Short mmCIF file of C-alpha atoms in Angstrom, two decimals:
data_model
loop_
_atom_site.label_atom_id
_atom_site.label_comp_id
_atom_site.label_asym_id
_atom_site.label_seq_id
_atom_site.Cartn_x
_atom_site.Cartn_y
_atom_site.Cartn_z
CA UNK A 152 0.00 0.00 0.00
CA UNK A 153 3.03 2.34 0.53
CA UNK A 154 4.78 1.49 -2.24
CA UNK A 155 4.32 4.58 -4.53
CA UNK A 156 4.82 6.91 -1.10
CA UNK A 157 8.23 9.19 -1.61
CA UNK A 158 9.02 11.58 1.02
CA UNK A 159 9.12 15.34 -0.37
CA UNK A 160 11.94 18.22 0.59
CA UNK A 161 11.01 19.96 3.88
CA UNK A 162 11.64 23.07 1.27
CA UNK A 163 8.70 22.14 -0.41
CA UNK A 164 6.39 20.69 1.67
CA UNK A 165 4.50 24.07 1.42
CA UNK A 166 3.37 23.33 -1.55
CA UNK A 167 1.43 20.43 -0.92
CA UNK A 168 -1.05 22.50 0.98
CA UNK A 169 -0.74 25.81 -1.94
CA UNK A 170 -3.89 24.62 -3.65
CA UNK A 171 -6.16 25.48 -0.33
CA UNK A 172 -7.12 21.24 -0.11
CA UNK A 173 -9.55 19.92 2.32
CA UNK A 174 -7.36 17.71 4.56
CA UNK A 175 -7.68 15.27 7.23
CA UNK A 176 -6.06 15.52 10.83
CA UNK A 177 -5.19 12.62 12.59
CA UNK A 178 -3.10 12.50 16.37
CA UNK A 179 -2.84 9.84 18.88
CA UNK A 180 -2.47 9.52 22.44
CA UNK A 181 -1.97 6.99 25.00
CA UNK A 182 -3.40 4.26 22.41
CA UNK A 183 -6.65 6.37 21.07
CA UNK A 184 -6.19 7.42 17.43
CA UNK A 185 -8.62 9.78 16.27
CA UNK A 186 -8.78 11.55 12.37
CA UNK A 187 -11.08 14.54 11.04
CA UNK A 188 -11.48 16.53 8.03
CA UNK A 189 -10.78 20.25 7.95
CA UNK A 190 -11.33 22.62 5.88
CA UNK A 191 -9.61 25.17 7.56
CA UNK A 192 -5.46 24.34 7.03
CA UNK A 193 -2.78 26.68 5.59
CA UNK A 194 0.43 26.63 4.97
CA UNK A 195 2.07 29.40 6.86
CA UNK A 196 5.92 29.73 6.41
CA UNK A 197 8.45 27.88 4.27
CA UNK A 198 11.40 27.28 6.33
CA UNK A 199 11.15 25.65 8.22
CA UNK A 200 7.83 24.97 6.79
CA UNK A 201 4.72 25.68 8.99
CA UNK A 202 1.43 24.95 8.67
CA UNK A 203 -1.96 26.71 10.43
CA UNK A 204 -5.16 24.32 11.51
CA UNK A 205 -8.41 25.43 13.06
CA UNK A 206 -9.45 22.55 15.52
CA UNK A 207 -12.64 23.15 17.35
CA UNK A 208 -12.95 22.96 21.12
CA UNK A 209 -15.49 19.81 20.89
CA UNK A 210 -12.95 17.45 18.67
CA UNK A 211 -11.27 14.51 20.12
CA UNK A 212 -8.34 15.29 17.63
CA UNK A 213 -7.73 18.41 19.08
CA UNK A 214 -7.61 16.78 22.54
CA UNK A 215 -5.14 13.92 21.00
CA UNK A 216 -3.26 16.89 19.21
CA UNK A 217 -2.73 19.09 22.69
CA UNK A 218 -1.77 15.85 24.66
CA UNK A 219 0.63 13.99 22.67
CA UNK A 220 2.34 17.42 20.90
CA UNK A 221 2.20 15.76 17.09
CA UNK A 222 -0.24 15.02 14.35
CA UNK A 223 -0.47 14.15 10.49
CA UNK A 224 -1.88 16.60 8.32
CA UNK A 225 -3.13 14.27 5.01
CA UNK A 226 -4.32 15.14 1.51
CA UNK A 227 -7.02 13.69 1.09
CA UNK A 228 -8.81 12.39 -2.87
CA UNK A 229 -11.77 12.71 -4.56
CA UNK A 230 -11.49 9.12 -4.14
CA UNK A 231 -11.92 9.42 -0.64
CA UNK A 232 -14.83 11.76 -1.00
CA UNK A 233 -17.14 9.46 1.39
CA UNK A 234 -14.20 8.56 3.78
CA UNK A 235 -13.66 12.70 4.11
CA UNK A 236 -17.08 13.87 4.60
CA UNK A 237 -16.91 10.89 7.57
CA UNK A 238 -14.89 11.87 9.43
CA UNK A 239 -15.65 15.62 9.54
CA UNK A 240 -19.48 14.62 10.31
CA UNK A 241 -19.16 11.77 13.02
CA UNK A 242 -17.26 12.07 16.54
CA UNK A 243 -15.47 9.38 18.27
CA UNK A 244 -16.52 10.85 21.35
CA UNK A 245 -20.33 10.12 20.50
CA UNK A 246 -18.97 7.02 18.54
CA UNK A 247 -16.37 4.64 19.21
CA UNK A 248 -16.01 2.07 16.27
CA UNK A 249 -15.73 5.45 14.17
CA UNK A 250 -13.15 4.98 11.73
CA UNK A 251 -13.57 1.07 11.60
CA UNK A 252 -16.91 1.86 10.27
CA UNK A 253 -15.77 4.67 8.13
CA UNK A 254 -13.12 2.03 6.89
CA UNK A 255 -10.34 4.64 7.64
CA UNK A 256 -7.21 1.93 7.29
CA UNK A 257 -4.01 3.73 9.37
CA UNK A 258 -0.57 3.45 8.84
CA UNK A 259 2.67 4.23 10.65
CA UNK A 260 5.98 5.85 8.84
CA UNK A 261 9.22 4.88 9.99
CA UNK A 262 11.05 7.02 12.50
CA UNK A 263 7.37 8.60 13.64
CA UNK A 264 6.33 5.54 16.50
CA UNK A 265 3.06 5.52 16.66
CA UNK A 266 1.64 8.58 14.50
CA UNK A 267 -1.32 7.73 12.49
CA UNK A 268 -1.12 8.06 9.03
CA UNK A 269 -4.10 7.67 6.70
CA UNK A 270 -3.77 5.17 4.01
CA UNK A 271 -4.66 6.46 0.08
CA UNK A 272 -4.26 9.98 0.89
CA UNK A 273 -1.87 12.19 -1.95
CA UNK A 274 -0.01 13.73 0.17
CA UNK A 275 1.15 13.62 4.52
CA UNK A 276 2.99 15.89 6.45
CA UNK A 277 4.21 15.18 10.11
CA UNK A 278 3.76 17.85 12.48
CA UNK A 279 5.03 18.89 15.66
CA UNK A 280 2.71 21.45 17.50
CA UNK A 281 4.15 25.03 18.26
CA UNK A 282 2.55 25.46 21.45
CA UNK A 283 0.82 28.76 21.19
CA UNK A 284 -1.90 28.41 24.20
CA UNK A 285 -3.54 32.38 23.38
CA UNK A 286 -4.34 31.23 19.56
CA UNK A 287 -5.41 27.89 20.60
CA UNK A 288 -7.72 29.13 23.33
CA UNK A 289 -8.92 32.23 21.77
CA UNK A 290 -9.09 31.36 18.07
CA UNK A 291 -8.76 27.11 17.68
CA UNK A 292 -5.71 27.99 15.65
CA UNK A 293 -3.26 25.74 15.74
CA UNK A 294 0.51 26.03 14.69
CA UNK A 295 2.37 23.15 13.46
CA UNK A 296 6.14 22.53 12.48
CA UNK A 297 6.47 20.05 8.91
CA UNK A 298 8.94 17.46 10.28
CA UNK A 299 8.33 15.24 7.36
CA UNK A 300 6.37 14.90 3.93
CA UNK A 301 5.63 13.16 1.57
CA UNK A 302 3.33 11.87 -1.45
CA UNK A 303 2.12 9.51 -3.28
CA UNK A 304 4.29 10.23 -6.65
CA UNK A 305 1.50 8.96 -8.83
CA UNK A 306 0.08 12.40 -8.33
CA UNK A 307 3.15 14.59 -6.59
CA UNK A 308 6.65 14.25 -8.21
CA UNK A 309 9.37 16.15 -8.57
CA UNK A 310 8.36 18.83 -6.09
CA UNK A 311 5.02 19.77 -8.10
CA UNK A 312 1.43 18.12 -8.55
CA UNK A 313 0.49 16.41 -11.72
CA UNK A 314 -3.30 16.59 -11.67
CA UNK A 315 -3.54 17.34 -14.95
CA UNK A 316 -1.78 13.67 -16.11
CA UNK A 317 -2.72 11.31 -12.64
CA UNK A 318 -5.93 9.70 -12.89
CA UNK A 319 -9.00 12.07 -11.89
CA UNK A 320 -9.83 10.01 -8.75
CA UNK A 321 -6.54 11.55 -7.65
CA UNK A 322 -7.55 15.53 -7.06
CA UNK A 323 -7.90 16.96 -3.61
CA UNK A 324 -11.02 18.02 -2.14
CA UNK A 325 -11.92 21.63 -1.43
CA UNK A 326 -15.12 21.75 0.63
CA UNK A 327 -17.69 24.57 1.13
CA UNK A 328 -20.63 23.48 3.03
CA UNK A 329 -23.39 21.13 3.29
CA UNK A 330 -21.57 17.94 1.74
CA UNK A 331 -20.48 20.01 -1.13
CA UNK A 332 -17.00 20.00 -2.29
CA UNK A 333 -15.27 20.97 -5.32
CA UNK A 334 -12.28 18.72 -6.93
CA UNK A 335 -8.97 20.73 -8.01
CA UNK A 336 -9.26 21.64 -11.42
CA UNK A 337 -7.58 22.67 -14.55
CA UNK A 338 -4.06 23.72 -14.66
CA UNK A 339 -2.93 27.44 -15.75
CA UNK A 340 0.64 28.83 -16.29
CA UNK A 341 0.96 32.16 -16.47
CA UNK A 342 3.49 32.81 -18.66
CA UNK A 343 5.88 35.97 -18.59
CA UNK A 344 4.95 38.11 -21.58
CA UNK A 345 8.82 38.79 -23.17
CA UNK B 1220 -19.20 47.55 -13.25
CA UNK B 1221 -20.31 46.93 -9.63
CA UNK B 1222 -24.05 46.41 -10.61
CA UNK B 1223 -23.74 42.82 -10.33
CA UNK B 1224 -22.03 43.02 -6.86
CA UNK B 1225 -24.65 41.88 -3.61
CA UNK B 1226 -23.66 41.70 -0.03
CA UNK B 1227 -23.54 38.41 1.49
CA UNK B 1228 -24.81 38.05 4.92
CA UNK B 1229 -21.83 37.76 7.57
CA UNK B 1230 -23.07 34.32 8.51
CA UNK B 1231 -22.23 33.08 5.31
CA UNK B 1232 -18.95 35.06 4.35
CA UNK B 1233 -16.60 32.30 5.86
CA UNK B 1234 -17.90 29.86 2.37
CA UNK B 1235 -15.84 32.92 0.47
CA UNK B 1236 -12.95 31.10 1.30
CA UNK B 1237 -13.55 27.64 2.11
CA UNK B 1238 -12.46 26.29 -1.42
CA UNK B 1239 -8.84 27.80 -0.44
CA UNK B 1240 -8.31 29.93 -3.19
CA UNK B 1241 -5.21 32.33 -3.82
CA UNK B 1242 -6.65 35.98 -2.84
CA UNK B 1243 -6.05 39.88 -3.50
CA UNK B 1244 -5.05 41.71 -0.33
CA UNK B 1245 -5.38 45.07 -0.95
CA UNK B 1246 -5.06 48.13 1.62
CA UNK B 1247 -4.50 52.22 1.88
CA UNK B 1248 -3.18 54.28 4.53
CA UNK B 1249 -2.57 58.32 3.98
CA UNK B 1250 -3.08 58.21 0.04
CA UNK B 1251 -1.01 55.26 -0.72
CA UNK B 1252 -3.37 52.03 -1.92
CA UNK B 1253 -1.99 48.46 -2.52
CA UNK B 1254 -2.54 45.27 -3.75
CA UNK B 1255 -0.74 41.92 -3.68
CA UNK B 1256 -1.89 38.35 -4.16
CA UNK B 1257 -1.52 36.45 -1.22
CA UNK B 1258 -1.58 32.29 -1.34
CA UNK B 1259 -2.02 31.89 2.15
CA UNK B 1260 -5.11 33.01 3.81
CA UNK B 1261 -7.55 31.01 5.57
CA UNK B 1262 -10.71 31.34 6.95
CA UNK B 1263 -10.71 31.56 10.91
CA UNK B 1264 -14.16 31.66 12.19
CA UNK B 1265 -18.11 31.78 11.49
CA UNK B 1266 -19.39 34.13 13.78
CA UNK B 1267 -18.03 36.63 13.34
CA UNK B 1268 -16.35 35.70 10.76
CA UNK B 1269 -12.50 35.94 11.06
CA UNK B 1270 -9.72 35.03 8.66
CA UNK B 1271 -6.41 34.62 8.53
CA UNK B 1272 -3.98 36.09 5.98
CA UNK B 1273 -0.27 35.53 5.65
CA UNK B 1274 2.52 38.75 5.14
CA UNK B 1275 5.79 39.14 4.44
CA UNK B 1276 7.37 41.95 6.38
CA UNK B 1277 9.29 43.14 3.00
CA UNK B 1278 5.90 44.01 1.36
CA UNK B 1279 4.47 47.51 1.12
CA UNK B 1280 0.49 46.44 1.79
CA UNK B 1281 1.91 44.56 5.04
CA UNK B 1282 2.65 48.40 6.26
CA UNK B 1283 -0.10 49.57 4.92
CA UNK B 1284 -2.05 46.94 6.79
CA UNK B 1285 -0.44 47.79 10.46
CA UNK B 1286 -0.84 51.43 9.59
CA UNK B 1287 -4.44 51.58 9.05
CA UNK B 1288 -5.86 49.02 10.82
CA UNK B 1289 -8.52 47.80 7.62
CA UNK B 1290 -7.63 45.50 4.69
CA UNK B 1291 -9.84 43.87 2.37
CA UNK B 1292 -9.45 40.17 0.84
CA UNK B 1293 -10.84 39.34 -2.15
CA UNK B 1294 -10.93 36.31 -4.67
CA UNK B 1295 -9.84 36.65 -8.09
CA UNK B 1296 -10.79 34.45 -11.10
CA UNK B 1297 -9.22 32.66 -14.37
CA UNK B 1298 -9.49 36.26 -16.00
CA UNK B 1299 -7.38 37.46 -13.84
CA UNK B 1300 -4.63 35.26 -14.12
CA UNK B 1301 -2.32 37.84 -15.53
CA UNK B 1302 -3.10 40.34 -12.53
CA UNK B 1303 -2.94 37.93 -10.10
CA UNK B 1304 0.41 37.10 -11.21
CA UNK B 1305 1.92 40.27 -11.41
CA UNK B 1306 0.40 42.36 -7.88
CA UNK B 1307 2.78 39.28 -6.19
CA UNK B 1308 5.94 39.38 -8.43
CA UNK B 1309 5.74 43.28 -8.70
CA UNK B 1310 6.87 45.73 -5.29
CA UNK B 1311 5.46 48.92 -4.99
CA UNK B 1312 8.29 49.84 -2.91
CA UNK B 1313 10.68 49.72 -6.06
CA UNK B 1314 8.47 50.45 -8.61
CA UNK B 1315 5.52 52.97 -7.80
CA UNK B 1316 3.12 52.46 -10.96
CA UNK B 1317 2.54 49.16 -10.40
CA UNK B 1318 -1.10 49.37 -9.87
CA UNK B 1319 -1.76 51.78 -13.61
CA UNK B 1320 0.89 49.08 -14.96
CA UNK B 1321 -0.46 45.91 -14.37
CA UNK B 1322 -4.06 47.66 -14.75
CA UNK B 1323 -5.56 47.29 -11.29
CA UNK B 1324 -8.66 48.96 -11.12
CA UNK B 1325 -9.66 50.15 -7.68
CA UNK B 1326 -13.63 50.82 -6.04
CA UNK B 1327 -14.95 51.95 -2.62
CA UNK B 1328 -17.87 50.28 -1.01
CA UNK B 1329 -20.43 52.85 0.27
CA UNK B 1330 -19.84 53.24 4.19
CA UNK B 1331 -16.41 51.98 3.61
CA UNK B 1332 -14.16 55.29 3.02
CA UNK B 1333 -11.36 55.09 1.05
CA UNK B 1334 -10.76 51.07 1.40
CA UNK B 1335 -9.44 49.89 -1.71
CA UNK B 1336 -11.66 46.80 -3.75
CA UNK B 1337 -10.28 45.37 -6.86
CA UNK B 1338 -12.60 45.45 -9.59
CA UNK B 1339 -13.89 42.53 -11.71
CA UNK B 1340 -13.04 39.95 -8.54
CA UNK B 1341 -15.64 37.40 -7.54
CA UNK B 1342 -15.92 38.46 -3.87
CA UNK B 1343 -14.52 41.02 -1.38
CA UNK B 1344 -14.28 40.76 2.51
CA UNK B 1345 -13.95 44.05 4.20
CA UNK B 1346 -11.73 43.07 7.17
CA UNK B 1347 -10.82 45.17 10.15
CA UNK B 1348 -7.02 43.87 12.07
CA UNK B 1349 -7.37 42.36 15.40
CA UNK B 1350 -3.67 43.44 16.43
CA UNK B 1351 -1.63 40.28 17.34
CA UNK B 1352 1.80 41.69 17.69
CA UNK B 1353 3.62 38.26 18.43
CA UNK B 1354 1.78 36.47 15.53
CA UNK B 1355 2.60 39.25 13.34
CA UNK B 1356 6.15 39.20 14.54
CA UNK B 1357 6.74 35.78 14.46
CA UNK B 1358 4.93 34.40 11.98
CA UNK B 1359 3.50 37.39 9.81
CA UNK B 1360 0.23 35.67 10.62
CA UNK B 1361 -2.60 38.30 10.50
CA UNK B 1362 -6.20 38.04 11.93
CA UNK B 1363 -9.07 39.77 10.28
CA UNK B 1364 -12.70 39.82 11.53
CA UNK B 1365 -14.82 40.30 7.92
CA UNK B 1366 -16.78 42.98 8.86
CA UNK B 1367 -18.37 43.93 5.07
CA UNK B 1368 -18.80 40.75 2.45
CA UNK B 1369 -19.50 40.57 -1.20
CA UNK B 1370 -19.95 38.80 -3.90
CA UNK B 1371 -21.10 38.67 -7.78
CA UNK B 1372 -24.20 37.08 -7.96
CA UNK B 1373 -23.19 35.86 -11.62
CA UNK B 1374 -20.69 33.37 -9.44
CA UNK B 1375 -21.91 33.35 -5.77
CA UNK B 1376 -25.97 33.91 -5.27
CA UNK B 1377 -27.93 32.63 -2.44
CA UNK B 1378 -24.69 31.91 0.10
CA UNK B 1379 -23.34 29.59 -2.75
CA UNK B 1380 -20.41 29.33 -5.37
CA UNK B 1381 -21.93 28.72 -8.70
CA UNK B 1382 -18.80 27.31 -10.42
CA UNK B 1383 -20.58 24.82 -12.47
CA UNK B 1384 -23.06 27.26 -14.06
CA UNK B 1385 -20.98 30.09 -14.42
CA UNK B 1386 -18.94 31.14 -17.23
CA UNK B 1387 -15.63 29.05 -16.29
CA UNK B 1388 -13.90 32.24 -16.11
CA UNK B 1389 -15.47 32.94 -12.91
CA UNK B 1390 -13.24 30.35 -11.51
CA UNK B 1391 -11.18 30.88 -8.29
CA UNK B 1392 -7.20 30.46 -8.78
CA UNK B 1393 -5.23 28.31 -6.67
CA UNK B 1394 -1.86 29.11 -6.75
CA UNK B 1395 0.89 26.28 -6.45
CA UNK B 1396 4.55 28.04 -7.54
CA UNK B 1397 6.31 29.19 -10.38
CA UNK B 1398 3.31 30.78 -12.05
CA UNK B 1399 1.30 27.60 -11.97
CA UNK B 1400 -2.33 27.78 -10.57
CA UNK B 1401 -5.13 25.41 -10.71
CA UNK B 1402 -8.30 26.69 -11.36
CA UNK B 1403 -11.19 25.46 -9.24
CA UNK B 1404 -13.13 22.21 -10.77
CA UNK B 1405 -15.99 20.27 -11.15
CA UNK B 1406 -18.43 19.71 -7.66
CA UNK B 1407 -18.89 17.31 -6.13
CA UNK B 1408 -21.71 16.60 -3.63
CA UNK B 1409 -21.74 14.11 -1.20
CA UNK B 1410 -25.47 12.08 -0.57
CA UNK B 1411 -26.31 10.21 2.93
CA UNK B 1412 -26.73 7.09 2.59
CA UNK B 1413 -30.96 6.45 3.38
#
């Protein structure tokens, strides 16, 4: 299943979040793995790379996130369209067996213990939380440090995306509201007029 | 040209942004107005609806920003590709025509003053700084609450994008590097299963 997986320069690990993706968050803590969607993740510096993600207050994630100090932010597909909207609608607080019934199949990378990674995403980055207690408490913003990445290079080689050549089931998601999300489109180069 | 343009209720101004597209930032502070495009900015909150927006300290609308206290994000489209491009690759620190250059046409909302809006984008968010000195610092992280929101109704009507309907110029940009964007693509809408 990880076959295809290549890890990606910490210099541009940025860019796998440039396109404004839905993504899933997953974290871990004294044995409880937990992963939800969010649609509100940006990248926020380039090196070394950071990344922003608004957790709300009532999410076990963000409890697994603030306790354990790391957690996987994940790419996830049109593909995994279902599996996405899942997670984002259905607590494991309320609901234990929550990503068995989802199907949500984990995975660990080497050199990362127990960190949950989420099989058949494009794209993961490891995180290690920037404690920043005013912006968690007063906005759910999150800061995390990229301490790894990488993709799946059927769809992210070379440092760049190739959604315009990888099978369509490969896009990312960008969500809106109410179960609606739109896929990443058409490519566009602007080209410097000589 | 702003006859198409309809406020969107503040409840709904977060779905601007959800998609994750690549905005405008524009501001204006004693006379001087700018714009630059800006790949990372995020939405924050609902109610009220707060954002988050990304700076470099070497940019000129960064100052302009701190010194006036107002900004406003807005989303440009596949017709704008070429402006887009060129308010981030172009400083108005070193080169003070930028704006009549590239051919940045600039509007005022009524009740707004002298706030700068880029015309022909698909929505605007009127934002007012919440000062955050360390994450400005540190991170050039700035929080906006959206205090004024817009859109076209020819591409957002009813507190939703209209993508698929819409002439596919209307599309939002999403910027990746090197002058490569993707444009936003084809819905998707996920059903419950009954």
């Amino acid at each position: 299943m990880t076959r295809h997986i290549s890890p990606v320069p910490l210099a541009k690990a940025s860019r796998l979040l440039h396109h404004g993706p839905t993504v899933l968050v997953s974290a871990r803590h004294e044995g409880v793995s937990n992963v939800m969607a969010v649609g509100w993740a940006c990248a926020l510096d380039f090196a070394p790379p950071k990344l922003t993600v608004v957790l709300d207050k009532i999410t076990k994630t963000r409890q697994l996130v603030e306790q354990s100090g790391m957690f996987v932010v994940q790419v996830p597909t049109v593909a995994q369209l279902r599996l996405t909207h899942e997670v984002g609608n259905r607590s494991l607080t309320n609901d234990p067996d929550k990503l068995a019934e989802i199907g949500v199949e984990l995975f660990r990378m080497d050199g990362y213990g127990d960190l949950p990674f989420v099989q058949s995403c494009s794209a993961w980055m490891a995180c290690k939380l920037i404690a920043e207690p005013h912006n968690q408490q007063t906005y759910d913003l999150f800061i995390g440090e990229i301490v790894g990445a990488w993709a799946d290079e059927r769809v992210f080689k070379d440092g760049h995306w190739h959604f315009e050549s990888a099978d369509p089931a490969w896009r990312s998601l960008h969500y809106i509201a109410g179960g609606q999300f739109y896929a990443t489109g058409e490519s566009m180069v602007y080209e410097e007029e000589s």
